[in-house]
Each structure stands twice: as C-alpha cells, then as structure tokens.
Amino acid sequence: MKVGYVFTRTLSAVFLIIATNCKLLAGVIPDSNTTEPLALRKIMSDLGKNMQTITDGISREDWKLVKKAASQIADHPQPPFVESIQILSFVGSNVSLFKDHDNKTHNAAIALGKAATEKDGYKVITAFSILQNTCLTCHQNFRKSFQEHFYN
Ligand code: HEC
C-alpha cells in the first residue's frame, strides 16, 4: 500500500515535470501553425533596410556606406538553431535550391562590396541590380509557401 502510494506520487511528479517541460518547450519551439513571426522575418526586414541604405549611399556616392551595408547583407545572421531545423525540414527536398538562393545573394553582395571599394558607381548600380534579382528569385520561389506553412 505504502509502496503503491510512493509509486503514484513519483509518477505524478514525473508527469508534472514532463508537462512543465512541454510548456517550456512550447515557448521555445514555435509551432508551425502559429502567427508568431519567424526570426527569419526580422533578418529579412534588416536585409530590406540595408538595401535602402545602399540606394541612399548610391545617391550620395557614399561608397563606404554602400560597402558597409553590402557586407551586412553578405554576412546576415542565421535564424536560431531550432528555427533553422524547422525551415530545413519544411523546404525538404528543395533544401539545395533554398541554400543556392542564399549563396547567390551572398555572392552578389560580395560583388557589390567590391564595386563599392573601386568607387565605380556604374558597376555598383549593376551589382546592386544583380543582388536585387537574387532576392526576388528566392521570394518568388519560397515566400508564399513559407507564409502558408508558418502562418495562418
Ligand atoms: C533563401 C531565400 C531568400 C533570400 C535569398 C532572400 N529572402 Fe527575403 N524572404 C524570404 C522568405 C521565405 C520570406 C518570407 C518570410 C516571412 O514572411 O516570415 C522573405 C521575406 C522578406 C521580406 C519581408 C519581411 C517582412 O517583414 O515581412 C523582406 C523585406 C525581404 N525578404 C528582403 C530580402 C532582401 C533585401 C533580400 C536580398 C538581399 C532577400 N530578402 C533575400 C526568403 C529569402
């Protein structure tokens, strides 16, 4: 009887721990059908701001500013580990396509930075347009399905 009681208490304690942990995890791991924005969205929004800085830099012929913003695009942060896993598992067999788009953006931003170092305005504008195309291509391929999957 006593052993049974201890056993039941232990069992309920274990369940409590599991339940609490699930609650904690639920806070950390965003559910795939939540309206909580992805960290990716903030990263993207910052890329957008960097692009605006670049157009401003071009207008002012401030090549240092262009170079700085281009390098921030090239080295943009990655989403946190758990979100990266969710993204990779969602893109599934398209993972190499997704990564390829990211690499193209990276390389185009590096090329833009080089043009800015050379202070060659026309080259900067051409490189900027190539960069914009890399953003657009990934958006056309992935934005809609990401939003359908990660937000309701
Ligand atoms: C590898 C794919 C990929 C590349 C490359 C990419 N994006 Fe995105 N971007 C996305 C996805 C997916 C979304 C939708 C995310 C969401 O709605 O949460 C997005 C959304 C955005 C948004 C909207 C953010 C918001 O607040 O709704 C902006 C701005 C943006 N991207 C800018 C850029 C810029 C600028 C570049 C290039 C320098 C770029 N992105 C390159 C995948 C990409």
mmCIF file of C-alpha atoms and ligand atoms in Angstrom:
data_model
loop_
_atom_site.group_PDB
_atom_site.id
_atom_site.type_symbol
_atom_site.label_atom_id
_atom_site.label_comp_id
_atom_site.label_asym_id
_atom_site.label_seq_id
_atom_site.Cartn_x
_atom_site.Cartn_y
_atom_site.Cartn_z
ATOM 1 C CA MET A 1 0.000 0.000 0.000
ATOM 2 C CA LYS A 2 2.748 2.405 1.028
ATOM 3 C CA VAL A 3 4.911 1.401 -1.947
ATOM 4 C CA GLY A 4 1.912 1.965 -4.198
ATOM 5 C CA TYR A 5 1.447 5.444 -2.763
ATOM 6 C CA VAL A 6 5.088 6.369 -3.243
ATOM 7 C CA PHE A 7 4.933 4.994 -6.747
ATOM 8 C CA THR A 8 1.850 7.078 -7.579
ATOM 9 C CA ARG A 9 3.448 10.209 -6.102
ATOM 10 C CA THR A 10 6.622 9.610 -8.093
ATOM 11 C CA LEU A 11 4.647 9.011 -11.230
ATOM 12 C CA SER A 12 2.621 12.190 -10.850
ATOM 13 C CA ALA A 13 5.823 14.132 -10.135
ATOM 14 C CA VAL A 14 7.299 12.753 -13.341
ATOM 15 C CA PHE A 15 4.198 13.755 -15.284
ATOM 16 C CA LEU A 16 4.359 17.207 -13.777
ATOM 17 C CA ILE A 17 7.969 17.566 -14.896
ATOM 18 C CA ILE A 18 7.114 16.371 -18.389
ATOM 19 C CA ALA A 19 4.126 18.681 -18.588
ATOM 20 C CA THR A 20 6.155 21.671 -17.391
ATOM 21 C CA ASN A 21 8.911 20.908 -19.822
ATOM 22 C CA CYS A 22 6.464 20.627 -22.685
ATOM 23 C CA LYS A 23 5.081 24.007 -21.739
ATOM 24 C CA LEU A 24 8.595 25.421 -21.642
ATOM 25 C CA LEU A 25 9.470 23.808 -24.941
ATOM 26 C CA ALA A 26 6.256 25.097 -26.460
ATOM 27 C CA GLY A 27 7.510 28.579 -25.657
ATOM 28 C CA VAL A 28 10.883 27.925 -27.250
ATOM 29 C CA ILE A 29 9.922 25.898 -30.277
ATOM 30 C CA PRO A 30 7.457 27.846 -32.337
ATOM 31 C CA ASP A 31 4.617 25.724 -33.537
ATOM 32 C CA SER A 32 4.472 25.529 -37.313
ATOM 33 C CA ASN A 33 0.941 26.942 -37.369
ATOM 34 C CA THR A 34 1.406 29.955 -35.208
ATOM 35 C CA THR A 35 1.175 33.597 -36.167
ATOM 36 C CA GLU A 36 4.335 34.316 -34.134
ATOM 37 C CA PRO A 37 6.721 35.724 -36.764
ATOM 38 C CA LEU A 38 9.806 33.760 -37.679
ATOM 39 C CA ALA A 39 13.196 35.127 -36.689
ATOM 40 C CA LEU A 40 13.824 34.866 -40.435
ATOM 41 C CA ARG A 41 11.335 37.685 -40.954
ATOM 42 C CA LYS A 42 13.379 40.056 -38.793
ATOM 43 C CA ILE A 43 16.555 39.018 -40.617
ATOM 44 C CA MET A 44 14.798 39.719 -43.920
ATOM 45 C CA SER A 45 13.463 43.018 -42.708
ATOM 46 C CA ASP A 46 17.043 44.038 -41.850
ATOM 47 C CA LEU A 47 18.181 42.982 -45.332
ATOM 48 C CA GLY A 48 15.481 45.279 -46.710
ATOM 49 C CA LYS A 49 16.791 48.162 -44.588
ATOM 50 C CA ASN A 50 20.327 47.505 -45.821
ATOM 51 C CA MET A 51 19.048 47.705 -49.398
ATOM 52 C CA GLN A 52 17.521 51.101 -48.644
ATOM 53 C CA THR A 53 20.810 52.249 -47.148
ATOM 54 C CA ILE A 54 22.532 51.151 -50.355
ATOM 55 C CA THR A 55 20.216 53.192 -52.601
ATOM 56 C CA ASP A 56 20.833 56.164 -50.325
ATOM 57 C CA GLY A 57 24.583 55.535 -50.476
ATOM 58 C CA ILE A 58 24.450 55.405 -54.285
ATOM 59 C CA SER A 59 22.612 58.738 -54.448
ATOM 60 C CA ARG A 60 25.219 60.326 -52.221
ATOM 61 C CA GLU A 61 28.118 58.458 -53.859
ATOM 62 C CA ASP A 62 28.977 57.370 -50.339
ATOM 63 C CA TRP A 63 30.798 54.180 -51.323
ATOM 64 C CA LYS A 64 31.873 53.463 -47.765
ATOM 65 C CA LEU A 65 28.241 53.319 -46.702
ATOM 66 C CA VAL A 66 27.399 51.067 -49.662
ATOM 67 C CA LYS A 67 30.265 48.766 -48.790
ATOM 68 C CA LYS A 68 29.226 48.512 -45.148
ATOM 69 C CA ALA A 69 25.596 47.707 -45.953
ATOM 70 C CA ALA A 70 26.650 45.187 -48.623
ATOM 71 C CA SER A 71 28.852 43.363 -46.147
ATOM 72 C CA GLN A 72 25.996 43.246 -43.644
ATOM 73 C CA ILE A 73 23.881 41.586 -46.329
ATOM 74 C CA ALA A 74 26.650 39.140 -47.221
ATOM 75 C CA ASP A 75 27.099 38.158 -43.570
ATOM 76 C CA HIS A 76 23.481 38.321 -42.453
ATOM 77 C CA PRO A 77 22.687 36.370 -39.272
ATOM 78 C CA GLN A 78 21.124 32.910 -39.421
ATOM 79 C CA PRO A 79 17.862 32.061 -37.654
ATOM 80 C CA PRO A 80 18.267 30.313 -34.275
ATOM 81 C CA PHE A 81 19.082 26.596 -34.385
ATOM 82 C CA VAL A 82 15.570 25.292 -33.740
ATOM 83 C CA GLU A 83 14.057 27.545 -36.396
ATOM 84 C CA SER A 84 16.734 26.539 -38.912
ATOM 85 C CA ILE A 85 15.761 22.905 -38.357
ATOM 86 C CA GLN A 86 12.091 23.775 -38.883
ATOM 87 C CA ILE A 87 12.903 25.673 -42.069
ATOM 88 C CA LEU A 88 15.113 22.918 -43.422
ATOM 89 C CA SER A 89 12.549 20.265 -42.614
ATOM 90 C CA PHE A 90 9.866 22.359 -44.328
ATOM 91 C CA VAL A 91 11.866 23.018 -47.502
ATOM 92 C CA GLY A 92 12.707 19.301 -47.540
ATOM 93 C CA SER A 93 13.870 18.192 -50.964
ATOM 94 C CA ASN A 94 14.229 21.852 -52.020
ATOM 95 C CA VAL A 95 16.945 22.428 -49.445
ATOM 96 C CA SER A 96 19.733 22.721 -52.008
ATOM 97 C CA LEU A 97 17.651 25.168 -54.066
ATOM 98 C CA PHE A 98 16.963 27.248 -50.951
ATOM 99 C CA LYS A 99 20.641 27.260 -49.967
ATOM 100 C CA ASP A 100 21.617 28.049 -53.532
ATOM 101 C CA HIS A 101 19.455 31.198 -53.442
ATOM 102 C CA ASP A 102 21.061 32.207 -50.168
ATOM 103 C CA ASN A 103 24.539 31.672 -51.667
ATOM 104 C CA LYS A 104 23.659 33.714 -54.748
ATOM 105 C CA THR A 105 22.572 36.603 -52.533
ATOM 106 C CA HIS A 106 25.774 36.240 -50.540
ATOM 107 C CA ASN A 107 27.978 36.288 -53.659
ATOM 108 C CA ALA A 108 26.100 39.186 -55.233
ATOM 109 C CA ALA A 109 26.531 41.203 -52.021
ATOM 110 C CA ILE A 110 30.277 40.461 -52.038
ATOM 111 C CA ALA A 111 30.491 41.628 -55.689
ATOM 112 C CA LEU A 112 28.587 44.797 -54.765
ATOM 113 C CA GLY A 113 31.030 45.443 -51.919
ATOM 114 C CA LYS A 114 33.955 45.083 -54.353
ATOM 115 C CA ALA A 115 32.407 47.539 -56.812
ATOM 116 C CA ALA A 116 31.931 49.989 -53.935
ATOM 117 C CA THR A 117 35.586 49.576 -52.934
ATOM 118 C CA GLU A 118 36.507 50.508 -56.511
ATOM 119 C CA LYS A 119 34.209 53.559 -56.178
ATOM 120 C CA ASP A 120 32.782 52.669 -59.577
ATOM 121 C CA GLY A 121 29.221 53.995 -59.445
ATOM 122 C CA TYR A 122 28.000 52.277 -62.620
ATOM 123 C CA LYS A 123 29.451 48.974 -61.534
ATOM 124 C CA VAL A 124 27.813 49.451 -58.123
ATOM 125 C CA ILE A 125 24.417 50.001 -59.736
ATOM 126 C CA THR A 126 24.794 46.932 -61.957
ATOM 127 C CA ALA A 127 25.902 44.822 -58.984
ATOM 128 C CA PHE A 128 23.005 46.193 -56.942
ATOM 129 C CA SER A 129 20.515 45.147 -59.564
ATOM 130 C CA ILE A 130 22.015 41.650 -59.702
ATOM 131 C CA LEU A 131 21.678 41.498 -55.912
ATOM 132 C CA GLN A 132 18.037 42.585 -56.097
ATOM 133 C CA ASN A 133 17.355 39.849 -58.614
ATOM 134 C CA THR A 134 18.734 37.204 -56.246
ATOM 135 C CA CYS A 135 16.367 38.419 -53.504
ATOM 136 C CA LEU A 136 13.407 38.414 -55.863
ATOM 137 C CA THR A 137 14.097 34.915 -57.170
ATOM 138 C CA CYS A 138 14.084 33.393 -53.686
ATOM 139 C CA HIS A 139 10.955 35.332 -52.761
ATOM 140 C CA GLN A 140 9.150 34.128 -55.864
ATOM 141 C CA ASN A 141 10.126 30.549 -55.098
ATOM 142 C CA PHE A 142 9.569 30.423 -51.355
ATOM 143 C CA ARG A 143 7.741 33.348 -49.769
ATOM 144 C CA LYS A 144 4.188 32.165 -50.484
ATOM 145 C CA SER A 145 4.711 28.599 -49.302
ATOM 146 C CA PHE A 146 6.592 29.789 -46.190
ATOM 147 C CA GLN A 147 3.742 32.063 -45.246
ATOM 148 C CA GLU A 148 1.162 29.357 -45.872
ATOM 149 C CA HIS A 149 3.123 26.886 -43.778
ATOM 150 C CA PHE A 150 4.337 29.052 -40.896
ATOM 151 C CA TYR A 151 1.450 31.479 -40.515
ATOM 152 C CA ASN A 152 -2.271 31.039 -40.606
HETATM 153 C C1 HEC B 1 16.957 31.925 -49.500
HETATM 154 C C2 HEC B 1 15.730 32.646 -49.715
HETATM 155 C C3 HEC B 1 15.698 34.136 -49.553
HETATM 156 C C4 HEC B 1 16.616 35.060 -49.991
HETATM 157 C C5 HEC B 1 17.903 34.822 -50.759
HETATM 158 C C6 HEC B 1 16.110 36.347 -49.611
HETATM 159 N N1 HEC B 1 14.917 36.222 -48.959
HETATM 160 FE FE1 HEC B 1 13.817 37.733 -48.204
HETATM 161 N N2 HEC B 1 12.390 36.403 -47.621
HETATM 162 C C7 HEC B 1 12.463 35.035 -47.756
HETATM 163 C C8 HEC B 1 11.284 34.417 -47.200
HETATM 164 C C9 HEC B 1 10.992 32.924 -47.119
HETATM 165 C C10 HEC B 1 10.475 35.463 -46.727
HETATM 166 C C11 HEC B 1 9.128 35.375 -46.020
HETATM 167 C C12 HEC B 1 9.385 35.329 -44.527
HETATM 168 C C13 HEC B 1 8.186 35.573 -43.677
HETATM 169 O O1 HEC B 1 7.154 36.046 -44.176
HETATM 170 O O2 HEC B 1 8.292 35.308 -42.462
HETATM 171 C C14 HEC B 1 11.208 36.701 -47.021
HETATM 172 C C15 HEC B 1 10.742 37.977 -46.707
HETATM 173 C C16 HEC B 1 11.426 39.156 -46.930
HETATM 174 C C17 HEC B 1 10.972 40.476 -46.554
HETATM 175 C C18 HEC B 1 9.648 40.815 -45.867
HETATM 176 C C19 HEC B 1 9.885 40.817 -44.366
HETATM 177 C C20 HEC B 1 8.623 41.183 -43.594
HETATM 178 O O3 HEC B 1 8.758 41.949 -42.614
HETATM 179 O O4 HEC B 1 7.540 40.708 -43.946
HETATM 180 C C21 HEC B 1 11.939 41.362 -46.917
HETATM 181 C C22 HEC B 1 11.928 42.880 -46.709
HETATM 182 C C23 HEC B 1 12.998 40.613 -47.526
HETATM 183 N N3 HEC B 1 12.660 39.266 -47.514
HETATM 184 C C24 HEC B 1 14.156 41.163 -48.032
HETATM 185 C C25 HEC B 1 15.144 40.428 -48.695
HETATM 186 C C26 HEC B 1 16.266 41.041 -49.361
HETATM 187 C C27 HEC B 1 16.525 42.524 -49.470
HETATM 188 C C28 HEC B 1 16.996 40.015 -49.888
HETATM 189 C C29 HEC B 1 18.246 40.078 -50.691
HETATM 190 C C30 HEC B 1 19.300 40.962 -50.280
HETATM 191 C C31 HEC B 1 16.327 38.776 -49.532
HETATM 192 N N4 HEC B 1 15.206 39.068 -48.804
HETATM 193 C C32 HEC B 1 16.771 37.533 -49.886
HETATM 194 C C33 HEC B 1 13.481 34.329 -48.346
HETATM 195 C C34 HEC B 1 14.611 34.883 -48.906
#
